[in-house]
mmCIF file of C-alpha atoms in Angstrom:
data_model
loop_
_atom_site.group_PDB
_atom_site.id
_atom_site.type_symbol
_atom_site.label_atom_id
_atom_site.label_comp_id
_atom_site.label_asym_id
_atom_site.label_seq_id
_atom_site.Cartn_x
_atom_site.Cartn_y
_atom_site.Cartn_z
ATOM 1 C CA UNK A 914 36.031 15.966 -6.922
ATOM 2 C CA UNK A 915 32.996 17.680 -8.230
ATOM 3 C CA UNK A 916 31.652 14.367 -9.397
ATOM 4 C CA UNK A 917 32.275 12.823 -6.090
ATOM 5 C CA UNK A 918 30.517 15.645 -4.261
ATOM 6 C CA UNK A 919 27.581 15.193 -6.579
ATOM 7 C CA UNK A 920 27.313 11.512 -5.573
ATOM 8 C CA UNK A 921 27.428 12.275 -2.010
ATOM 9 C CA UNK A 922 24.670 14.815 -2.276
ATOM 10 C CA UNK A 923 22.464 12.440 -4.151
ATOM 11 C CA UNK A 924 22.983 9.764 -1.443
ATOM 12 C CA UNK A 925 22.141 12.236 1.306
ATOM 13 C CA UNK A 926 19.014 13.342 -0.528
ATOM 14 C CA UNK A 927 17.993 9.624 -0.882
ATOM 15 C CA UNK A 928 18.551 9.025 2.760
ATOM 16 C CA UNK A 929 16.419 12.059 3.553
ATOM 17 C CA UNK A 930 13.495 10.978 1.254
ATOM 18 C CA UNK A 931 13.214 7.362 2.522
ATOM 19 C CA UNK A 932 12.138 8.289 6.056
ATOM 20 C CA UNK A 933 9.646 10.787 4.588
ATOM 21 C CA UNK A 934 7.922 7.926 2.627
ATOM 22 C CA UNK A 935 8.233 5.574 5.669
ATOM 23 C CA UNK A 936 6.433 7.953 8.139
ATOM 24 C CA UNK A 937 2.734 8.054 8.441
ATOM 25 C CA UNK A 938 1.137 11.219 9.827
ATOM 26 C CA UNK A 939 -2.061 13.225 9.646
ATOM 27 C CA UNK A 940 -4.822 14.812 11.518
ATOM 28 C CA UNK A 941 -8.113 13.511 12.974
ATOM 29 C CA UNK A 942 -10.986 15.746 11.970
ATOM 30 C CA UNK A 943 -14.349 15.784 13.639
ATOM 31 C CA UNK A 944 -16.787 15.808 10.732
ATOM 32 C CA UNK A 945 -19.634 16.932 13.098
ATOM 33 C CA UNK A 946 -18.032 19.952 14.400
ATOM 34 C CA UNK A 947 -15.501 20.617 11.586
ATOM 35 C CA UNK A 948 -12.690 20.874 14.099
ATOM 36 C CA UNK A 949 -9.592 18.784 14.834
ATOM 37 C CA UNK A 950 -10.330 15.979 17.266
ATOM 38 C CA UNK A 951 -7.777 15.448 20.029
ATOM 39 C CA UNK A 952 -7.248 12.411 22.284
ATOM 40 C CA UNK A 953 -8.354 9.877 19.653
ATOM 41 C CA UNK A 954 -6.868 6.436 19.516
ATOM 42 C CA UNK A 955 -5.183 5.911 16.225
ATOM 43 C CA UNK A 956 -3.734 2.557 15.093
ATOM 44 C CA UNK A 957 -1.464 1.664 12.073
ATOM 45 C CA UNK A 958 -2.319 -1.800 10.653
ATOM 46 C CA UNK A 959 -0.475 -3.834 8.153
ATOM 47 C CA UNK A 960 -2.669 -6.371 6.240
ATOM 48 C CA UNK A 961 -0.733 -9.611 5.722
ATOM 49 C CA UNK A 962 -1.500 -13.144 4.697
ATOM 50 C CA UNK A 963 -1.393 -14.094 8.410
ATOM 51 C CA UNK A 964 -3.979 -11.468 9.159
ATOM 52 C CA UNK A 965 -3.851 -7.946 10.467
ATOM 53 C CA UNK A 966 -0.593 -6.813 12.115
ATOM 54 C CA UNK A 967 -0.558 -3.860 14.556
ATOM 55 C CA UNK A 968 2.380 -1.652 13.680
ATOM 56 C CA UNK A 969 1.720 0.842 16.348
ATOM 57 C CA UNK A 970 -0.851 2.702 18.493
ATOM 58 C CA UNK A 971 -0.994 6.321 19.391
ATOM 59 C CA UNK A 972 -3.347 9.169 20.264
ATOM 60 C CA UNK A 973 -4.061 12.460 18.584
ATOM 61 C CA UNK A 974 -2.642 15.509 20.226
ATOM 62 C CA UNK A 975 -4.461 18.782 21.132
ATOM 63 C CA UNK A 976 -4.366 19.823 17.489
ATOM 64 C CA UNK A 977 -5.769 16.441 16.335
ATOM 65 C CA UNK A 978 -2.406 15.411 14.894
ATOM 66 C CA UNK A 979 -0.920 11.921 14.978
ATOM 67 C CA UNK A 980 2.185 10.338 13.523
ATOM 68 C CA UNK A 981 3.965 7.013 13.193
ATOM 69 C CA UNK A 982 7.664 7.438 12.633
ATOM 70 C CA UNK A 983 10.347 5.139 11.394
ATOM 71 C CA UNK A 984 7.871 2.833 9.824
ATOM 72 C CA UNK A 985 9.421 0.657 7.100
ATOM 73 C CA UNK A 986 6.434 -1.575 6.345
ATOM 74 C CA UNK A 987 5.929 -2.432 2.634
ATOM 75 C CA UNK A 988 2.592 -2.780 0.878
ATOM 76 C CA UNK A 989 -0.812 -1.284 1.865
ATOM 77 C CA UNK A 990 -1.353 0.004 5.284
ATOM 78 C CA UNK A 991 -4.594 0.772 7.193
ATOM 79 C CA UNK A 992 -5.071 3.613 9.613
ATOM 80 C CA UNK A 993 -7.856 3.004 12.180
ATOM 81 C CA UNK A 994 -9.206 5.774 14.323
ATOM 82 C CA UNK A 995 -11.630 4.911 17.195
ATOM 83 C CA UNK A 996 -13.951 7.700 18.290
ATOM 84 C CA UNK A 997 -16.950 7.230 20.599
ATOM 85 C CA UNK A 998 -16.803 3.478 20.232
ATOM 86 C CA UNK A 999 -16.956 3.602 16.406
ATOM 87 C CA UNK A 1000 -13.971 2.577 14.130
ATOM 88 C CA UNK A 1001 -13.161 4.762 11.075
ATOM 89 C CA UNK A 1002 -10.726 3.369 8.495
ATOM 90 C CA UNK A 1003 -8.360 4.976 5.881
ATOM 91 C CA UNK A 1004 -6.412 2.686 3.493
ATOM 92 C CA UNK A 1005 -3.016 3.870 2.372
ATOM 93 C CA UNK A 1006 -2.186 2.033 -0.937
ATOM 94 C CA UNK A 1007 1.383 1.365 -2.027
ATOM 95 C CA UNK A 1008 2.877 4.297 -3.736
ATOM 96 C CA UNK A 1009 0.472 6.849 -2.157
ATOM 97 C CA UNK A 1010 1.823 9.575 0.071
ATOM 98 C CA UNK A 1011 1.252 8.611 3.732
ATOM 99 C CA UNK A 1012 1.831 12.083 5.152
ATOM 100 C CA UNK A 1013 -0.590 14.897 5.789
ATOM 101 C CA UNK A 1014 -3.614 12.463 5.809
ATOM 102 C CA UNK A 1015 -7.041 13.612 7.124
ATOM 103 C CA UNK A 1016 -9.096 10.977 9.049
ATOM 104 C CA UNK A 1017 -12.743 12.060 9.480
ATOM 105 C CA UNK A 1018 -14.601 10.912 12.595
ATOM 106 C CA UNK A 1019 -18.222 11.669 13.583
ATOM 107 C CA UNK A 1020 -20.200 12.032 16.799
ATOM 108 C CA UNK A 1021 -22.256 8.921 17.531
ATOM 109 C CA UNK A 1022 -26.023 8.842 18.332
ATOM 110 C CA UNK A 1023 -28.454 6.118 19.079
ATOM 111 C CA UNK A 1024 -31.551 8.292 18.059
ATOM 112 C CA UNK A 1025 -33.777 6.259 15.844
ATOM 113 C CA UNK A 1026 -34.178 7.677 12.394
ATOM 114 C CA UNK A 1027 -30.691 9.141 12.154
ATOM 115 C CA UNK A 1028 -30.065 6.647 9.405
ATOM 116 C CA UNK A 1029 -32.809 5.862 7.084
ATOM 117 C CA UNK A 1030 -33.631 2.836 4.848
ATOM 118 C CA UNK A 1031 -33.962 4.026 1.233
ATOM 119 C CA UNK A 1032 -34.161 0.670 -0.486
ATOM 120 C CA UNK A 1033 -35.289 -2.719 0.633
ATOM 121 C CA UNK A 1034 -35.738 -5.971 -1.265
ATOM 122 C CA UNK A 1035 -36.337 -9.651 -0.703
ATOM 123 C CA UNK A 1036 -35.360 -12.147 -3.250
ATOM 124 C CA UNK A 1037 -36.798 -15.711 -3.177
ATOM 125 C CA UNK A 1038 -35.068 -18.487 -5.134
ATOM 126 C CA UNK A 1039 -36.857 -21.771 -4.689
ATOM 127 C CA UNK A 1040 -35.088 -25.062 -5.271
ATOM 128 C CA UNK A 1041 -36.099 -28.766 -4.891
ATOM 129 C CA UNK A 1042 -35.073 -28.944 -1.200
ATOM 130 C CA UNK A 1043 -34.725 -25.363 0.022
ATOM 131 C CA UNK A 1044 -35.925 -21.834 -0.538
ATOM 132 C CA UNK A 1045 -32.956 -19.391 -0.604
ATOM 133 C CA UNK A 1046 -33.843 -16.025 0.809
ATOM 134 C CA UNK A 1047 -31.824 -12.859 0.281
ATOM 135 C CA UNK A 1048 -32.845 -9.606 1.906
ATOM 136 C CA UNK A 1049 -31.151 -6.367 1.246
ATOM 137 C CA UNK A 1050 -31.329 -3.123 3.231
ATOM 138 C CA UNK A 1051 -29.797 0.055 1.984
ATOM 139 C CA UNK A 1052 -29.116 2.666 4.708
ATOM 140 C CA UNK A 1053 -28.238 6.353 4.038
ATOM 141 C CA UNK A 1054 -26.551 7.775 7.155
ATOM 142 C CA UNK A 1055 -26.767 11.360 8.400
ATOM 143 C CA UNK A 1056 -24.003 13.502 6.674
ATOM 144 C CA UNK A 1057 -22.623 14.642 9.986
ATOM 145 C CA UNK A 1058 -23.507 11.882 12.501
ATOM 146 C CA UNK A 1059 -22.948 8.121 12.940
ATOM 147 C CA UNK A 1060 -25.912 6.070 13.989
ATOM 148 C CA UNK A 1061 -24.817 3.408 16.520
ATOM 149 C CA UNK A 1062 -27.176 1.493 18.846
ATOM 150 C CA UNK A 1063 -25.288 -1.458 20.394
ATOM 151 C CA UNK A 1064 -28.115 -2.215 22.797
ATOM 152 C CA UNK A 1065 -31.061 -2.406 20.281
ATOM 153 C CA UNK A 1066 -29.035 -2.938 17.176
ATOM 154 C CA UNK A 1067 -28.572 -0.557 14.347
ATOM 155 C CA UNK A 1068 -30.376 -2.923 12.030
ATOM 156 C CA UNK A 1069 -33.258 -5.128 12.950
ATOM 157 C CA UNK A 1070 -34.995 -7.798 10.832
ATOM 158 C CA UNK A 1071 -37.346 -10.703 10.968
ATOM 159 C CA UNK A 1072 -36.196 -14.274 10.133
ATOM 160 C CA UNK A 1073 -39.013 -16.993 9.913
ATOM 161 C CA UNK A 1074 -38.622 -19.762 12.548
ATOM 162 C CA UNK A 1075 -38.103 -22.376 9.762
ATOM 163 C CA UNK A 1076 -34.642 -20.974 9.216
ATOM 164 C CA UNK A 1077 -33.678 -22.039 12.717
ATOM 165 C CA UNK A 1078 -31.612 -18.905 13.271
ATOM 166 C CA UNK A 1079 -28.997 -19.967 10.644
ATOM 167 C CA UNK A 1080 -28.543 -16.477 9.135
ATOM 168 C CA UNK A 1081 -25.549 -14.861 7.315
ATOM 169 C CA UNK A 1082 -25.234 -11.101 7.423
ATOM 170 C CA UNK A 1083 -22.794 -9.172 5.159
ATOM 171 C CA UNK A 1084 -22.206 -5.506 5.733
ATOM 172 C CA UNK A 1085 -21.074 -3.404 2.883
ATOM 173 C CA UNK A 1086 -19.916 0.004 4.510
ATOM 174 C CA UNK A 1087 -19.508 3.242 2.707
ATOM 175 C CA UNK A 1088 -16.027 3.170 1.076
ATOM 176 C CA UNK A 1089 -15.039 -0.162 2.723
ATOM 177 C CA UNK A 1090 -14.757 -3.795 2.092
ATOM 178 C CA UNK A 1091 -17.591 -6.324 2.835
ATOM 179 C CA UNK A 1092 -17.512 -7.801 6.280
ATOM 180 C CA UNK A 1093 -19.455 -10.443 8.138
ATOM 181 C CA UNK A 1094 -21.410 -9.664 11.247
ATOM 182 C CA UNK A 1095 -23.392 -12.079 13.412
ATOM 183 C CA UNK A 1096 -27.134 -11.974 13.511
ATOM 184 C CA UNK A 1097 -28.048 -11.603 17.272
ATOM 185 C CA UNK A 1098 -31.294 -12.657 18.846
ATOM 186 C CA UNK A 1099 -33.443 -10.044 20.514
ATOM 187 C CA UNK A 1100 -36.118 -10.461 23.154
ATOM 188 C CA UNK A 1101 -38.780 -10.457 20.471
ATOM 189 C CA UNK A 1102 -39.576 -13.693 18.778
ATOM 190 C CA UNK A 1103 -37.837 -14.292 15.481
ATOM 191 C CA UNK A 1104 -36.387 -10.617 15.484
ATOM 192 C CA UNK A 1105 -32.634 -10.333 15.044
ATOM 193 C CA UNK A 1106 -30.334 -7.467 15.186
ATOM 194 C CA UNK A 1107 -26.901 -6.419 13.916
ATOM 195 C CA UNK A 1108 -24.459 -4.525 16.132
ATOM 196 C CA UNK A 1109 -22.731 -2.263 13.516
ATOM 197 C CA UNK A 1110 -22.561 1.481 13.108
ATOM 198 C CA UNK A 1111 -24.183 3.295 10.149
ATOM 199 C CA UNK A 1112 -21.669 6.072 9.137
ATOM 200 C CA UNK A 1113 -22.372 8.999 6.817
ATOM 201 C CA UNK A 1114 -22.958 7.647 3.350
ATOM 202 C CA UNK A 1115 -24.487 4.446 2.115
ATOM 203 C CA UNK A 1116 -24.292 1.165 4.068
ATOM 204 C CA UNK A 1117 -25.909 -2.006 2.787
ATOM 205 C CA UNK A 1118 -26.876 -4.988 4.949
ATOM 206 C CA UNK A 1119 -27.384 -8.291 3.161
ATOM 207 C CA UNK A 1120 -29.213 -11.004 5.112
ATOM 208 C CA UNK A 1121 -29.168 -14.488 3.805
ATOM 209 C CA UNK A 1122 -30.801 -17.728 4.950
ATOM 210 C CA UNK A 1123 -32.628 -20.693 3.715
ATOM 211 C CA UNK A 1124 -35.835 -22.543 4.718
ATOM 212 C CA UNK A 1125 -36.824 -26.151 3.775
ATOM 213 C CA UNK A 1126 -39.269 -26.377 0.833
ATOM 214 C CA UNK A 1127 -42.756 -27.696 1.371
ATOM 215 C CA UNK A 1128 -45.874 -28.371 -0.593
ATOM 216 C CA UNK A 1129 -47.364 -25.926 -0.897
ATOM 217 C CA UNK A 1130 -44.410 -23.545 -0.371
ATOM 218 C CA UNK A 1131 -45.729 -20.743 1.886
ATOM 219 C CA UNK A 1132 -43.235 -17.940 2.744
ATOM 220 C CA UNK A 1133 -44.064 -15.603 5.632
ATOM 221 C CA UNK A 1134 -42.225 -12.480 6.633
ATOM 222 C CA UNK A 1135 -42.648 -9.181 8.566
ATOM 223 C CA UNK A 1136 -41.201 -5.810 7.640
ATOM 224 C CA UNK A 1137 -39.443 -3.971 10.491
ATOM 225 C CA UNK A 1138 -38.449 -0.927 8.517
ATOM 226 C CA UNK A 1139 -41.531 0.522 6.839
ATOM 227 C CA UNK A 1140 -40.008 4.010 5.943
ATOM 228 C CA UNK A 1141 -38.909 2.656 2.550
ATOM 229 C CA UNK A 1142 -40.972 0.865 -0.078
ATOM 230 C CA UNK A 1143 -40.217 -2.771 0.001
ATOM 231 C CA UNK A 1144 -40.139 -5.135 -3.005
ATOM 232 C CA UNK A 1145 -40.170 -8.921 -3.511
ATOM 233 C CA UNK A 1146 -38.291 -10.415 -6.515
ATOM 234 C CA UNK A 1147 -38.653 -13.959 -7.852
ATOM 235 C CA UNK A 1148 -36.813 -15.388 -10.893
ATOM 236 C CA UNK A 1149 -38.386 -15.951 -14.229
ATOM 237 C CA UNK A 1150 -40.440 -19.246 -14.054
ATOM 238 C CA UNK A 1151 -41.373 -18.734 -10.467
ATOM 239 C CA UNK A 1152 -44.846 -17.612 -9.431
ATOM 240 C CA UNK A 1153 -45.550 -15.565 -6.357
ATOM 241 C CA UNK A 1154 -49.263 -15.398 -5.258
ATOM 242 C CA UNK A 1155 -50.496 -13.165 -2.414
ATOM 243 C CA UNK A 1156 -52.978 -10.493 -1.609
ATOM 244 C CA UNK A 1157 -50.237 -8.739 0.120
ATOM 245 C CA UNK A 1158 -48.266 -8.210 -3.090
ATOM 246 C CA UNK A 1159 -48.846 -5.960 -6.060
ATOM 247 C CA UNK A 1160 -47.110 -6.816 -9.367
ATOM 248 C CA UNK A 1161 -44.963 -3.982 -10.700
ATOM 249 C CA UNK A 1162 -42.975 -5.197 -13.665
ATOM 250 C CA UNK A 1163 -40.707 -7.713 -15.365
ATOM 251 C CA UNK A 1164 -37.031 -6.882 -15.343
ATOM 252 C CA UNK A 1165 -36.040 -6.724 -19.078
ATOM 253 C CA UNK A 1166 -32.770 -8.776 -18.984
ATOM 254 C CA UNK A 1167 -33.534 -11.549 -16.502
ATOM 255 C CA UNK A 1168 -37.354 -11.354 -16.796
ATOM 256 C CA UNK A 1169 -37.483 -11.510 -12.950
ATOM 257 C CA UNK A 1170 -40.911 -10.470 -11.538
ATOM 258 C CA UNK A 1171 -40.992 -7.473 -9.161
ATOM 259 C CA UNK A 1172 -43.692 -7.057 -6.618
ATOM 260 C CA UNK A 1173 -44.432 -4.258 -4.201
ATOM 261 C CA UNK A 1174 -45.074 -5.479 -0.603
ATOM 262 C CA UNK A 1175 -48.252 -3.838 0.535
ATOM 263 C CA UNK A 1176 -48.465 -5.000 4.260
ATOM 264 C CA UNK A 1177 -45.945 -5.120 7.043
ATOM 265 C CA UNK A 1178 -46.927 -8.780 7.736
ATOM 266 C CA UNK A 1179 -47.277 -10.735 4.594
ATOM 267 C CA UNK A 1180 -47.590 -14.373 3.244
ATOM 268 C CA UNK A 1181 -46.606 -15.626 -0.179
ATOM 269 C CA UNK A 1182 -47.543 -18.771 -2.045
ATOM 270 C CA UNK A 1183 -44.377 -19.726 -4.089
ATOM 271 C CA UNK A 1184 -44.775 -21.987 -7.136
ATOM 272 C CA UNK A 1185 -41.994 -23.319 -9.254
ATOM 273 C CA UNK A 1186 -38.180 -23.403 -8.998
ATOM 274 C CA UNK A 1187 -35.642 -20.905 -10.389
ATOM 275 C CA UNK A 1188 -32.668 -18.656 -9.651
ATOM 276 C CA UNK A 1189 -31.232 -15.325 -10.739
ATOM 277 C CA UNK A 1190 -28.116 -16.423 -12.676
ATOM 278 C CA UNK A 1191 -25.361 -14.484 -14.294
ATOM 279 C CA UNK A 1192 -25.611 -14.891 -18.015
ATOM 280 C CA UNK A 1193 -22.522 -16.278 -19.700
ATOM 281 C CA UNK A 1194 -21.293 -14.927 -22.975
ATOM 282 C CA UNK A 1195 -21.745 -18.270 -24.762
ATOM 283 C CA UNK A 1196 -25.310 -18.673 -23.646
ATOM 284 C CA UNK A 1197 -26.037 -15.033 -24.563
ATOM 285 C CA UNK A 1198 -24.737 -15.732 -28.151
ATOM 286 C CA UNK A 1199 -26.869 -18.861 -28.444
ATOM 287 C CA UNK A 1200 -30.297 -17.383 -28.007
ATOM 288 C CA UNK A 1201 -29.981 -14.007 -26.509
ATOM 289 C CA UNK A 1202 -32.115 -15.040 -23.506
ATOM 290 C CA UNK A 1203 -31.281 -15.054 -19.740
ATOM 291 C CA UNK A 1204 -30.551 -18.477 -18.251
ATOM 292 C CA UNK A 1205 -32.595 -19.489 -15.273
ATOM 293 C CA UNK A 1206 -31.635 -22.688 -13.605
ATOM 294 C CA UNK A 1207 -32.773 -24.668 -10.675
ATOM 295 C CA UNK A 1208 -31.095 -23.717 -7.414
ATOM 296 C CA UNK A 1209 -28.760 -26.604 -6.341
ATOM 297 C CA UNK A 1210 -25.810 -24.742 -4.750
ATOM 298 C CA UNK A 1211 -26.480 -22.423 -1.855
ATOM 299 C CA UNK A 1212 -27.352 -18.839 -2.660
ATOM 300 C CA UNK A 1213 -24.146 -17.448 -1.161
ATOM 301 C CA UNK A 1214 -21.976 -18.681 -4.140
ATOM 302 C CA UNK A 1215 -23.365 -15.982 -6.485
ATOM 303 C CA UNK A 1216 -24.571 -13.627 -3.734
ATOM 304 C CA UNK A 1217 -22.881 -10.426 -4.857
ATOM 305 C CA UNK A 1218 -24.094 -10.664 -8.466
ATOM 306 C CA UNK A 1219 -27.590 -11.504 -7.243
ATOM 307 C CA UNK A 1220 -27.654 -8.502 -4.853
ATOM 308 C CA UNK A 1221 -26.340 -6.122 -7.558
ATOM 309 C CA UNK A 1222 -29.038 -7.463 -9.917
ATOM 310 C CA UNK A 1223 -31.681 -7.080 -7.220
ATOM 311 C CA UNK A 1224 -30.860 -3.422 -6.577
ATOM 312 C CA UNK A 1225 -30.922 -2.752 -10.280
ATOM 313 C CA UNK A 1226 -34.348 -4.289 -10.444
ATOM 314 C CA UNK A 1227 -35.421 -2.230 -7.502
ATOM 315 C CA UNK A 1228 -34.272 0.896 -9.405
ATOM 316 C CA UNK A 1229 -36.559 -0.071 -12.354
ATOM 317 C CA UNK A 1230 -39.386 -0.829 -10.010
ATOM 318 C CA UNK A 1231 -39.094 2.576 -8.315
ATOM 319 C CA UNK A 1232 -39.189 4.306 -11.658
ATOM 320 C CA UNK A 1233 -42.313 2.353 -12.797
ATOM 321 C CA UNK A 1234 -44.046 3.077 -9.500
ATOM 322 C CA UNK A 1235 -43.320 6.754 -9.900
ATOM 323 C CA UNK A 1236 -44.706 6.780 -13.383
ATOM 324 C CA UNK A 1237 -47.852 5.064 -12.204
ATOM 325 C CA UNK A 1238 -48.381 7.425 -9.305
ATOM 326 C CA UNK A 1239 -48.060 10.411 -11.646
ATOM 327 C CA UNK A 1240 -50.781 9.184 -14.044
#
């Protein structure tokens, strides 16, 4: 009898634990005020191979609390809170407790300067038929506010008319996965905007396009964000000539050339072809030198490696500039 009673108790305990793991609950906290945020729309999303499946929608109560009961979804779940028109996400991986979660949200403002550009680079990779251009803007948001300007665009940038508006924009939000956003035309010629909020933390916007090559190859651009130092990077074997540029250094590993852009509107004479390429182990063993090859595929095939390398190059350039300034 005692053994039977023990089995019954274990079964009842198991049945009590299962709903606890199935439930999803927590509190919405306003990171601007530090107080619980009531009346916030909260959605529970299940990522699937067929797309995002909405498992339920609710609102936070007067104490900012929310809950989704009797949820038996397997795998990762995504909690989305919408506050003042901005979406805030919290991923719940498999095996992680889904109760007592805190979802921070922040007051939104369209005041310019709330989020600041701290790093800016332009990478030129000329090939036989087209010049691939990659522009990166690293924003640091206010620690207690979200910058969101859907009318004028949280991010604005210039695209030369030769690109014919065929522009790809990838947003890398703080703590999130890269997502695509359209480049929208503004009333100003060749100026585009991105309608995406800049939350507290770092958000990077990667703008990619190509222009047809010509002889001579003249690249023109305009800097919209002048609060941060802007740099231009070209691969080893490519020469950039311009009175609007100041040579900073060679990046040691790839031998890419780093230039500081001196003027908001600038023009560059580009000579040669080349690309920033990830170095394979076999090629590194052969001669220990970085491999620079002619650009035949589009730049997007190796974009994330290129952007990571470009920001590393910018870090080196910033150090060298600081050293020169201190002399």
